Tab-separated table of C-alpha atoms and ligand atoms in Angstrom:
chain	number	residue	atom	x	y	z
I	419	UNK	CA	7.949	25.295	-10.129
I	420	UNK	CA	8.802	22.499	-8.077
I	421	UNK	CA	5.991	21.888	-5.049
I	422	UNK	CA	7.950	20.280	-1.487
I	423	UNK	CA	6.652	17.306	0.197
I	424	UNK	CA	5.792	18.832	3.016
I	425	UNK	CA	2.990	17.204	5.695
I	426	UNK	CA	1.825	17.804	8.860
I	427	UNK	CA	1.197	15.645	11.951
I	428	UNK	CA	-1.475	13.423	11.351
I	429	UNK	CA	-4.863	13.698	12.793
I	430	UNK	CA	-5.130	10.787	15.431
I	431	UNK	CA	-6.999	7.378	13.940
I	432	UNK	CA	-10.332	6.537	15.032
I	433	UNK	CA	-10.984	10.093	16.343
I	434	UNK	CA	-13.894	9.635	18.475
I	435	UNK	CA	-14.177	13.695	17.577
I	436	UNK	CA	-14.487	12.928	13.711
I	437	UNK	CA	-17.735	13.140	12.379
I	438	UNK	CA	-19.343	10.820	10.604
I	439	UNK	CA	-19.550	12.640	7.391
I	440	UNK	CA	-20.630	10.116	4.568
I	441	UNK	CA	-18.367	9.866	1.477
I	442	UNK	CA	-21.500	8.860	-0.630
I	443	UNK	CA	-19.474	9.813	-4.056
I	444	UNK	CA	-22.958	9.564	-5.927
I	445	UNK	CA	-23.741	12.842	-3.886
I	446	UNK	CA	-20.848	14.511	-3.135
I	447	UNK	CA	-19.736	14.609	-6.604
I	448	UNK	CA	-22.630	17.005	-7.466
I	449	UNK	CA	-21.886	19.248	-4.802
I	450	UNK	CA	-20.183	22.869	-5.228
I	451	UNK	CA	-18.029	22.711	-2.515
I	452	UNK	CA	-17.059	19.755	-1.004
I	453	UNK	CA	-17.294	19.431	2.981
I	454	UNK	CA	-14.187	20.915	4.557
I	455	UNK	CA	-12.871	17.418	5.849
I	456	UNK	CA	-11.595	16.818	2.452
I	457	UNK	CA	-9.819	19.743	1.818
I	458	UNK	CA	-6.229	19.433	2.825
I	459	UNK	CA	-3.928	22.305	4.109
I	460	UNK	CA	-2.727	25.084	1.606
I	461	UNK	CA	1.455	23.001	2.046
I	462	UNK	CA	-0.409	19.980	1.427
I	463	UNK	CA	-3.129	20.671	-1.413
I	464	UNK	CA	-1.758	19.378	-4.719
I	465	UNK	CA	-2.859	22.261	-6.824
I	466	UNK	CA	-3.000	21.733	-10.423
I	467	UNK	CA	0.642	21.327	-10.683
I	468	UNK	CA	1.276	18.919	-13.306
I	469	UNK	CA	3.863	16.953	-11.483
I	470	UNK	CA	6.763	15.688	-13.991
I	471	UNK	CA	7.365	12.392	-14.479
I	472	UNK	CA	9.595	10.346	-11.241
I	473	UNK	CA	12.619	8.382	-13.563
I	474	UNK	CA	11.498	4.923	-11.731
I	475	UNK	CA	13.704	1.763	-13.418
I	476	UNK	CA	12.029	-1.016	-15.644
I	477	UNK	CA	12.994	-3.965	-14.405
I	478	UNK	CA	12.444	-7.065	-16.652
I	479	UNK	CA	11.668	-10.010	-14.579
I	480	UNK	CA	12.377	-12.592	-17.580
I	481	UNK	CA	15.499	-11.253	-17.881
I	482	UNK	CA	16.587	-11.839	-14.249
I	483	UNK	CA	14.924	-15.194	-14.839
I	484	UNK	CA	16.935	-16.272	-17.536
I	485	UNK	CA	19.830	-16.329	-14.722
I	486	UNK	CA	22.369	-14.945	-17.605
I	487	UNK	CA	24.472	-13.261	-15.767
I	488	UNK	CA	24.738	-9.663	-17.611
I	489	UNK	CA	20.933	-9.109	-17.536
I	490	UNK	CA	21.099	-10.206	-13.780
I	491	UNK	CA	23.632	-8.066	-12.770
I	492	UNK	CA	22.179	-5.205	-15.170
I	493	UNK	CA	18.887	-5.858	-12.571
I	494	UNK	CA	20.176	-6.111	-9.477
I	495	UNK	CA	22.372	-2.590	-10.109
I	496	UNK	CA	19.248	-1.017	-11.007
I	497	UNK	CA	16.489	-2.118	-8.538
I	498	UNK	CA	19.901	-1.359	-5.660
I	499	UNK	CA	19.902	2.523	-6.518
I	500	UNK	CA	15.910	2.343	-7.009
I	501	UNK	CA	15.873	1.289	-3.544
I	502	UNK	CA	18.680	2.744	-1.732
I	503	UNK	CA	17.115	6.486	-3.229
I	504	UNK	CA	13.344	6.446	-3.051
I	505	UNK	CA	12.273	2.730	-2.587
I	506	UNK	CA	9.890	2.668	-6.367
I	507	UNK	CA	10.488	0.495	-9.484
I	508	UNK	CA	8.524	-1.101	-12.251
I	509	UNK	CA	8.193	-4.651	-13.080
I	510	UNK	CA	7.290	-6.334	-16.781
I	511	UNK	CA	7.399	-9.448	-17.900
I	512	UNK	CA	5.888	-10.516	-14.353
I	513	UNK	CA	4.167	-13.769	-15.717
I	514	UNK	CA	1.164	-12.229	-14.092
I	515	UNK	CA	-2.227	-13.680	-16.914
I	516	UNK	CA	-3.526	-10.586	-18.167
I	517	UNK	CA	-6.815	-11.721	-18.059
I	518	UNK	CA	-6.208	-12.233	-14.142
I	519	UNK	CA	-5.881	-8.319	-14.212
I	520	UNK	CA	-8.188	-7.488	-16.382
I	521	UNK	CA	-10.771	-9.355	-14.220
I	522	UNK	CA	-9.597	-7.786	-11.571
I	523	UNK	CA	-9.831	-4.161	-11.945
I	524	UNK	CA	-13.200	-4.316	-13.823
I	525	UNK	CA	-15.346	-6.665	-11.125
I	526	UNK	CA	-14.223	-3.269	-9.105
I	527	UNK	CA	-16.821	-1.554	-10.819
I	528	UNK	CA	-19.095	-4.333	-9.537
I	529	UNK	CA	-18.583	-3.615	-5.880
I	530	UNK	CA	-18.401	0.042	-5.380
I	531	UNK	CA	-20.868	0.651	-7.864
I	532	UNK	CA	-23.521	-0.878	-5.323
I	533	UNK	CA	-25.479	1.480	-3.358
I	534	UNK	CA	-24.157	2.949	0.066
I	535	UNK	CA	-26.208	0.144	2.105
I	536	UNK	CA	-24.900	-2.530	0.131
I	537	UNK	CA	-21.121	-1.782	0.919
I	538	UNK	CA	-21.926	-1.049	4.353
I	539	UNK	CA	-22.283	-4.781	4.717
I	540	UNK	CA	-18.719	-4.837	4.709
I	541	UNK	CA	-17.939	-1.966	6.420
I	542	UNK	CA	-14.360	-1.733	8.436
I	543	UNK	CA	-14.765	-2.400	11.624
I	544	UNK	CA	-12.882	0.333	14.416
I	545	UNK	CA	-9.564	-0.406	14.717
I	546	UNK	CA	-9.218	-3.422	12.202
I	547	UNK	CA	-7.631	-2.679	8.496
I	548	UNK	CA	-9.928	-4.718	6.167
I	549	UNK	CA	-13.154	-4.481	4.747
I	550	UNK	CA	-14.982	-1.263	3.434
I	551	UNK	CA	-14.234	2.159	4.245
I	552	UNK	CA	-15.780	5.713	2.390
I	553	UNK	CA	-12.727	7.595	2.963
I	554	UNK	CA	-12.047	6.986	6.124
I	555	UNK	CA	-14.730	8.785	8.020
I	556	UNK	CA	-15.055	8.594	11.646
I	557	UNK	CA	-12.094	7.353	12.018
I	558	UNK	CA	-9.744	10.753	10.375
I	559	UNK	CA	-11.311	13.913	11.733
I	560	UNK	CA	-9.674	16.007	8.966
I	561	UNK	CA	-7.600	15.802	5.729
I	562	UNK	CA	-9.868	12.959	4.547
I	563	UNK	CA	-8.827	10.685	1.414
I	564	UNK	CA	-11.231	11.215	-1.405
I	565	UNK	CA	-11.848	8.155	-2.004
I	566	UNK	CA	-13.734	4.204	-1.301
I	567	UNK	CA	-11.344	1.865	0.061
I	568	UNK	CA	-12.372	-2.131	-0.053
I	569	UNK	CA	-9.396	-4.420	1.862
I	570	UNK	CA	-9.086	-7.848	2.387
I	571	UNK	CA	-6.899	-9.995	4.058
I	572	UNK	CA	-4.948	-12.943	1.907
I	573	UNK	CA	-2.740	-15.585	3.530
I	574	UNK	CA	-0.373	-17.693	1.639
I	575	UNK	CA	-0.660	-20.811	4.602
I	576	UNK	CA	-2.087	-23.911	2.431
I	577	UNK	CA	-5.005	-23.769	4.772
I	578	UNK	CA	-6.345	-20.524	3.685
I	579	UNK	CA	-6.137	-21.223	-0.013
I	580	UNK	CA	-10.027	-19.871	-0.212
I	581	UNK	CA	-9.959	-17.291	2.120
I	582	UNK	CA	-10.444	-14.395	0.176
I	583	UNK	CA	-13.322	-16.331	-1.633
I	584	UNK	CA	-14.514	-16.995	1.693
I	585	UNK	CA	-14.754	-12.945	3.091
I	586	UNK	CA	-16.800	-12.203	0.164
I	587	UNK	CA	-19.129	-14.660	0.678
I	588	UNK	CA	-19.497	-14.236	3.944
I	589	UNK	CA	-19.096	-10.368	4.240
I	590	UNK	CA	-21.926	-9.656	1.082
I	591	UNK	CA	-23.732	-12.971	0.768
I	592	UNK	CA	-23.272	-15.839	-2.262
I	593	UNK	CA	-24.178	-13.186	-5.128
I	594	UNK	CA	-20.672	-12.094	-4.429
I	595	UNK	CA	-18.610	-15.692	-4.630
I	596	UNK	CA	-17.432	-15.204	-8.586
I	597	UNK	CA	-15.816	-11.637	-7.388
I	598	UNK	CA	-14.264	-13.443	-4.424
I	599	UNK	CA	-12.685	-15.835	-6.891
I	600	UNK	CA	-12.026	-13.273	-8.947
I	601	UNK	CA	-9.425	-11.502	-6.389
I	602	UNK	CA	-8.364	-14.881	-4.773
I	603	UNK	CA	-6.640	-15.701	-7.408
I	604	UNK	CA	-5.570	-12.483	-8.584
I	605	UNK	CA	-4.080	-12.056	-4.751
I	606	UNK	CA	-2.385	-15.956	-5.415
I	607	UNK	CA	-0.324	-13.975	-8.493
I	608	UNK	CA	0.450	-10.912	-6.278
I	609	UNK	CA	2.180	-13.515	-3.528
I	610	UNK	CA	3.797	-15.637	-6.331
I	611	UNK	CA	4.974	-12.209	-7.958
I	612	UNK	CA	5.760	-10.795	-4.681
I	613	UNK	CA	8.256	-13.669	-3.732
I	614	UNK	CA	9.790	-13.658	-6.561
I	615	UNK	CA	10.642	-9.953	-6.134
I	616	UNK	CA	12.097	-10.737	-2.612
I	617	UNK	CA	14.755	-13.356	-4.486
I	618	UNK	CA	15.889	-10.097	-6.218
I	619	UNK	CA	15.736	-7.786	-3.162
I	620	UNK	CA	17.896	-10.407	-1.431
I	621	UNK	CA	20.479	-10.534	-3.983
I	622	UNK	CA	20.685	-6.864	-4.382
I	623	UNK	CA	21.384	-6.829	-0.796
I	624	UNK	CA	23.814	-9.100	-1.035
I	625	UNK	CA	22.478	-11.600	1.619
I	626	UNK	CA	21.041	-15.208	0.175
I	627	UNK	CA	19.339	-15.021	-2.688
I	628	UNK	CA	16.467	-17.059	-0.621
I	629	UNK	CA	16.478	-15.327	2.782
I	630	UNK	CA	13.666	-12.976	2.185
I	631	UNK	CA	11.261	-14.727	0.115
I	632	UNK	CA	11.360	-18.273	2.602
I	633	UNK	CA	10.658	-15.552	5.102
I	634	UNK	CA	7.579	-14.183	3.153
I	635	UNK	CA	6.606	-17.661	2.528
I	636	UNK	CA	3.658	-17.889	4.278
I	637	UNK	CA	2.949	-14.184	4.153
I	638	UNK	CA	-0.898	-13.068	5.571
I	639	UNK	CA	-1.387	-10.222	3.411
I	640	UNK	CA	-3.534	-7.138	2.392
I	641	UNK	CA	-5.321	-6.400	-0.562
I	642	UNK	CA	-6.741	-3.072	-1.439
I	643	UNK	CA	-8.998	-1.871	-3.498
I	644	UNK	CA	-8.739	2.146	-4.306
I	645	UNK	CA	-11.404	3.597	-6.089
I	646	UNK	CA	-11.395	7.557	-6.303
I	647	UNK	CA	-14.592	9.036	-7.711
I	648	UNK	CA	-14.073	12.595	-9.890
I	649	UNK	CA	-13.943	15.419	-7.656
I	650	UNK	CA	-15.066	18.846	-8.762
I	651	UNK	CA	-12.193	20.351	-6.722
I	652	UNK	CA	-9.535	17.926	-7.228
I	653	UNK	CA	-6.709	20.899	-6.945
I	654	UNK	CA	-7.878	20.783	-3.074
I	655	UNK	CA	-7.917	17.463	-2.286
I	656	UNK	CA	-6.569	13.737	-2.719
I	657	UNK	CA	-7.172	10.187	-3.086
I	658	UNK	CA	-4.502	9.369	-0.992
I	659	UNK	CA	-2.528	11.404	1.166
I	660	UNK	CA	1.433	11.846	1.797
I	661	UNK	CA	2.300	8.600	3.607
I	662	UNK	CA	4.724	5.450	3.869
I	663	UNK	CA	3.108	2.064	3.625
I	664	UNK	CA	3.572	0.574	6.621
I	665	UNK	CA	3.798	-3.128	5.446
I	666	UNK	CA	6.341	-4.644	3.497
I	667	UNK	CA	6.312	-4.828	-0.393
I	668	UNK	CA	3.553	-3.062	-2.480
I	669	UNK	CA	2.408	-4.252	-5.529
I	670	UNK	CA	0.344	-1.744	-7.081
I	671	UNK	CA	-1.849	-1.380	-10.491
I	672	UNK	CA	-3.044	1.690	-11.882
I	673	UNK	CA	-5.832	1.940	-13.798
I	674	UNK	CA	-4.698	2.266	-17.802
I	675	UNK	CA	-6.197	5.186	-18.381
I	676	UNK	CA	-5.864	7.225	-15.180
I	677	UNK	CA	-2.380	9.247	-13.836
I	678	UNK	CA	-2.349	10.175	-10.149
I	679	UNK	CA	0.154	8.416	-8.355
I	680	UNK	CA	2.986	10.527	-6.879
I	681	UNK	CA	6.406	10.083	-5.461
I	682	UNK	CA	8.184	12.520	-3.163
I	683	UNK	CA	11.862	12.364	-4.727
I	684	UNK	CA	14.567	15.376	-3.967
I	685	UNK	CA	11.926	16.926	-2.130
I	686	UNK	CA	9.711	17.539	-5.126
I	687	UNK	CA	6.577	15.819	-6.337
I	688	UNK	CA	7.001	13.325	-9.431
I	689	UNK	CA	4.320	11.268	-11.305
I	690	UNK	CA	4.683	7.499	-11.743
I	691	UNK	CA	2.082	7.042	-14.899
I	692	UNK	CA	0.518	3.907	-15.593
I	693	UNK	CA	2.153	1.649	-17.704
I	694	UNK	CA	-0.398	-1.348	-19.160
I	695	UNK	CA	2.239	-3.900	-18.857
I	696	UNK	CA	3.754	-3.261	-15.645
I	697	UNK	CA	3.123	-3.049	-12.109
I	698	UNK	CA	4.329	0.058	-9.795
I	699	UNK	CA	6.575	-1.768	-6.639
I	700	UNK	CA	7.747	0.177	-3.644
I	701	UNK	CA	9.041	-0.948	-0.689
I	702	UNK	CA	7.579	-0.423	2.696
I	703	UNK	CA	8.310	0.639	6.335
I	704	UNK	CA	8.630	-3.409	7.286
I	705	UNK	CA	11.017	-4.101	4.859
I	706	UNK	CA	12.989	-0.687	5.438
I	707	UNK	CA	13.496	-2.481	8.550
I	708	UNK	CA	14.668	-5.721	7.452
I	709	UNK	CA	16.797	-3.935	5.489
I	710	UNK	CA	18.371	-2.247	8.506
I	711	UNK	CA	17.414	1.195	6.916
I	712	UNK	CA	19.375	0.239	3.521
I	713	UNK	CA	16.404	-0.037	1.242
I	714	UNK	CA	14.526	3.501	1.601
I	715	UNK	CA	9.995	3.362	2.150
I	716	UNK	CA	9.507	6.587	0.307
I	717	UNK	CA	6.483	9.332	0.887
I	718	UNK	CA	4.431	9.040	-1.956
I	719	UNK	CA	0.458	9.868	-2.497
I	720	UNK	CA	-2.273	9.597	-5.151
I	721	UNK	CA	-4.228	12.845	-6.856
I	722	UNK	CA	-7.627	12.364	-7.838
I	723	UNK	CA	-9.299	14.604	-10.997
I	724	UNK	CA	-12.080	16.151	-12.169
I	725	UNK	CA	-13.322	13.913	-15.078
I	726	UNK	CA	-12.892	10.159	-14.544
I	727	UNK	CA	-12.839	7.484	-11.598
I	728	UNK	CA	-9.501	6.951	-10.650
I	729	UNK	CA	-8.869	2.944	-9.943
I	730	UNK	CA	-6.035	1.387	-8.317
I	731	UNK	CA	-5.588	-1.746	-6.565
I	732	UNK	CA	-2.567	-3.263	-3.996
I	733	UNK	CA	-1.366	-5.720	-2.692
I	734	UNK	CA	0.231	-4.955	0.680
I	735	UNK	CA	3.022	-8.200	1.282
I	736	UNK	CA	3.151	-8.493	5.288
I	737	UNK	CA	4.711	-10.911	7.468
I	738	UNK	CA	3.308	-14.407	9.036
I	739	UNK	CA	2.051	-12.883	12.657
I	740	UNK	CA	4.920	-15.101	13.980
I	741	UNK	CA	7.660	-13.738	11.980
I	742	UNK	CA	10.397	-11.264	13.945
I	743	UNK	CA	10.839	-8.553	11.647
I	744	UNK	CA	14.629	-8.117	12.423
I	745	UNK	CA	17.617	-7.813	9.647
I	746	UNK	CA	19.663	-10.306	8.550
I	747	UNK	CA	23.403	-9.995	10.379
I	748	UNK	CA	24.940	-9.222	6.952
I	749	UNK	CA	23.377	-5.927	7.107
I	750	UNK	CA	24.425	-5.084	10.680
I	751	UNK	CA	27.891	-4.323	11.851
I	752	UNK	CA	29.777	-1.715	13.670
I	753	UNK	CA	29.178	1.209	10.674
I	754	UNK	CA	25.562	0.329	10.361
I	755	UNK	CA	24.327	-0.254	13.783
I	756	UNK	CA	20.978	-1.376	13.970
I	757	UNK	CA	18.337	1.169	13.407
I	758	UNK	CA	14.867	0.099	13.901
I	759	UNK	CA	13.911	-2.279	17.217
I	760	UNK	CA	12.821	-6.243	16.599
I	761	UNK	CA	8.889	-6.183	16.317
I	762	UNK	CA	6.335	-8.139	14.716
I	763	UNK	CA	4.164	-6.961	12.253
I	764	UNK	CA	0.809	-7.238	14.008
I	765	UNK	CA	2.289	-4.516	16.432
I	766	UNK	CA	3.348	-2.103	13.841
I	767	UNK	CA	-0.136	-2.629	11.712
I	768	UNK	CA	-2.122	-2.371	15.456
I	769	UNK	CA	-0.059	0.921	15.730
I	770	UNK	CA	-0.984	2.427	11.972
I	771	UNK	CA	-5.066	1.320	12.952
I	772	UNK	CA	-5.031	2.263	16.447
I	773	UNK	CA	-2.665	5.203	17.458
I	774	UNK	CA	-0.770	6.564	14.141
I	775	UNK	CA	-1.741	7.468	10.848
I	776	UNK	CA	0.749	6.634	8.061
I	777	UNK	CA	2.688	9.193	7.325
I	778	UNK	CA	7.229	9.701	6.800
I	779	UNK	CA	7.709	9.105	9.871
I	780	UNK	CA	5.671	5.884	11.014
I	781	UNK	CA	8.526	3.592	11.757
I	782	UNK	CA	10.477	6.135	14.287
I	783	UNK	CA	7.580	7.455	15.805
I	784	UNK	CA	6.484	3.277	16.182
I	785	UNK	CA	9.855	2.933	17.695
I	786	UNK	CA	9.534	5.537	20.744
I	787	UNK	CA	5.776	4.091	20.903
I	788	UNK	CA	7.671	0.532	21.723
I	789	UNK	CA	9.776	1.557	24.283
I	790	UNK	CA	7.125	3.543	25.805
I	791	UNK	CA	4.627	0.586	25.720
I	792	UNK	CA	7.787	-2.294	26.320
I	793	UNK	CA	8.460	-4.159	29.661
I	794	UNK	CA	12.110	-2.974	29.926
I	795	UNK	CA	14.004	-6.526	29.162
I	796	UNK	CA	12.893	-6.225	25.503
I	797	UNK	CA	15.565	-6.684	23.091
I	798	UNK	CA	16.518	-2.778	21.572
I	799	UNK	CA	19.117	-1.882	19.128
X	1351	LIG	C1	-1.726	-1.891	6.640
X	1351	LIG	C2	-2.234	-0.922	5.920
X	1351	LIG	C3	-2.694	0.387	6.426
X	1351	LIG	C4	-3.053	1.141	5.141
X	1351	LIG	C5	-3.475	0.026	4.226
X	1351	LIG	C6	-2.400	-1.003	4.453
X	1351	LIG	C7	-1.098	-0.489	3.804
X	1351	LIG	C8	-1.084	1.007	3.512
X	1351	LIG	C9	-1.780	1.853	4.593
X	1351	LIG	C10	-2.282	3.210	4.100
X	1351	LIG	C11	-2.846	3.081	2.680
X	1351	LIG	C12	-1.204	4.277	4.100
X	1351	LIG	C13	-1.863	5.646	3.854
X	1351	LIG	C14	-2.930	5.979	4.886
X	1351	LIG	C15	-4.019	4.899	4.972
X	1351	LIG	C16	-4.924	5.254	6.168
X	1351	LIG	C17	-4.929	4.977	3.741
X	1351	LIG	O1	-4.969	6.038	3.090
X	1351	LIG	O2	-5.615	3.991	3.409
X	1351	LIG	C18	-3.331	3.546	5.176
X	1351	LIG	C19	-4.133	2.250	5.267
X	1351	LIG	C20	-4.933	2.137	6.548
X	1351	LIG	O3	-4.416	2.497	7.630
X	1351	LIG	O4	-6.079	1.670	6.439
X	1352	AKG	O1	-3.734	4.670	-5.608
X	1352	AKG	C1	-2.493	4.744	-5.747
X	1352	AKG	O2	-1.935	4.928	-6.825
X	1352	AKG	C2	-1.596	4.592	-4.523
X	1352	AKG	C3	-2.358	4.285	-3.274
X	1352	AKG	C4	-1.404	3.982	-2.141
X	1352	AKG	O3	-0.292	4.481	-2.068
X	1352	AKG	C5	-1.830	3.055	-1.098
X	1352	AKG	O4	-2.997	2.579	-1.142
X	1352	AKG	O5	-0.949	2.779	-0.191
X	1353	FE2	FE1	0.870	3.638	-0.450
């Protein structure tokens, strides 16, 4: 039986009514019933639908590297009717060390297994989109993600080549300086990898092969850290709910061992399992724009379950704060007119922490929010 996407308007970010309920998983996951904030609407609830699998591409990355032109071309027509449909494909053969991702995903354990005071040090701050969050509370009043969140900015400017180091150190004190190291450099191979992937969106677009990757250059990133502990109800809740990412490119690992993410393609619910070797890509809201609306950012969400922590971690690719997120004029001419306003990305990420909560329709309802909030002479499609 095939379950629609369906979801409803968002609850408002940092709802001054939302109470503070604590997400302390060592608890909560011994409780009965879980508090009503995490249970999600009957057209939203995932059930225990076993979603089938979402036919996502494989693209080989040492194949496209190898520049011979069949395996480049086989690449390119692939990762263009990925894109153009629901925005998700896989990537092997990345060059990414293993160890770098092995290290990675286990120091998680190392973080959110401290106790609730100790990741409180680094607790999110209202209105700002790094550092720790317990599912979002106080700042969602309802439909609340089951799950810890720990995000951290990365920049790819030569001056900031320890800055990720440099938040964990400062945010939990010098015990923590291996982790930082740890996911600076893992967050140096997500922007190397990342780049790379832009050469390939930009010749599947048909615009130079270098136009999107010199514009991600010196990209000031996100890094997330998911980490969904088992829920005794997981049929009634999620780990994350049915949204767009706002940013740009996602780079996304999943845990081995542990299925849950899902992709809303032909209106129906489809799993993208993990696959050891590869990483899950989609494109986001930002690039749907550069893309002048060519290259889809697809609703997708992640399912927790009753038996094992689900771990996942991301690597959000976003803009220099400088950078006009506009298309290139290759993609824009009299029978596709321009879709999406000129912005920067600081405005659309201010409007996804302050005003708007991720969901299908982010980048339209971000537009009307800009000419709302615009002094009139600002340039609109
Ligand atoms: C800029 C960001 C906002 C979110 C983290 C990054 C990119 C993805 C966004 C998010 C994951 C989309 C779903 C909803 C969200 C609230 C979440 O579940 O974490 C979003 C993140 C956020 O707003 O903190
Ligand atoms: O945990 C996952 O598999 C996906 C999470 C996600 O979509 C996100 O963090 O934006
Ligand atoms: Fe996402």
């Amino acid at each position: 039986m095939a379950i629609e996407c369906v979801t409803t308007t968002p609850t408002r970010s940092d709802d001054p009514k939302a109470a503070a309920v604590v997400f302390d998983s060592s608890v909560l996951r011994h409780e009965t019933n879980i508090p009503t904030e995490f249970v999600w609407p009957e057209h939203e609830k995932p059930g225990s639908y076993a979603a089938p699998e979402c036919p996502v591409p494989v693209i080989d990355l040492a194949a496209f590297r190898s520049g011979d032109p069949a395996a480049v071309a086989e690449t390119l027509k692939l990762v263009n009717e990925a894109c153009k449909k629901h925005g998700f494909f896989l990537v092997v053969n990345h060059g990414v060390d293993p160890d770098r991702i092995s290290d990675a995903i286990r120091h998680m354990d190392r973080f959110f297994d401290l106790p609730l005071s100790s990741k409180e040090k680094a607790l999110r701050k209202v209105g700002e989109s790094c550092g720790y969050a317990s599912s979002f509370t106080g700042r969602f009043s309802a439909k609340l993600p089951w799950k810890e969140t720990l995000s951290f900015r990365y920049s790819a400017q030569k001056e900031c080549s320890h800055i990720v180091e440099e938040y964990f150190q400062e945010s939990l004190g010098q015990d923590f300086a291996h982790i930082g190291l740890v996911y600076q450099k893992y967050s140096n191979e997500m922007s190397k990898l990342a780049l790379e992937i832009m050469e390939v969106l930009g010749m599947g677009l048909g615009v130079n092969r270098k136009h999107f990757s010199d514009f991600f250059q010196e990209n000031d990133s996100v890094m997330r850290l998911n980490y969904c502990p088992p829920c005794q109800k997981p049929e009634i809740t999620l780990g994350t709910g049915p949204h767009c990412d706002p940013t740009s490119l996602t780079i996304l690992h999943q845990d081995n061992s542990v299925n849950g993410l899902q992709v809303c393609v032909d209106n129906e619910w489809r799993s993208v399992s993990p696959s050891p070797n590869a990483f899950v890509v989609n494109i986001g809201d930002t690039f749907m724009a550069l893309s002048n609306g060519i290259y889809k950012s697809c609703l997708h969400r992640a399912v927790v379950n009753s038996t094992i922590t689900r771990k996942s971690m991301a690597f959000f690719l976003c803009p220099h704060e400088d950078k006009v997120v506009t298309p290139p004029p290759e993609l824009v001419d009299s029978t596709h007119p321009r879709l999406y306003p000129d912005f920067k990305w600081p405005t659309l990420l201010e409007f996804t922490q302050k005003h708007y909560r991720s969901d299908t329709d982010t980048l339209l309802s971000f537009s009307a929010w800009l000419q709302q909030n615009q002094t009139p002479h600002a340039t609109h499609p």
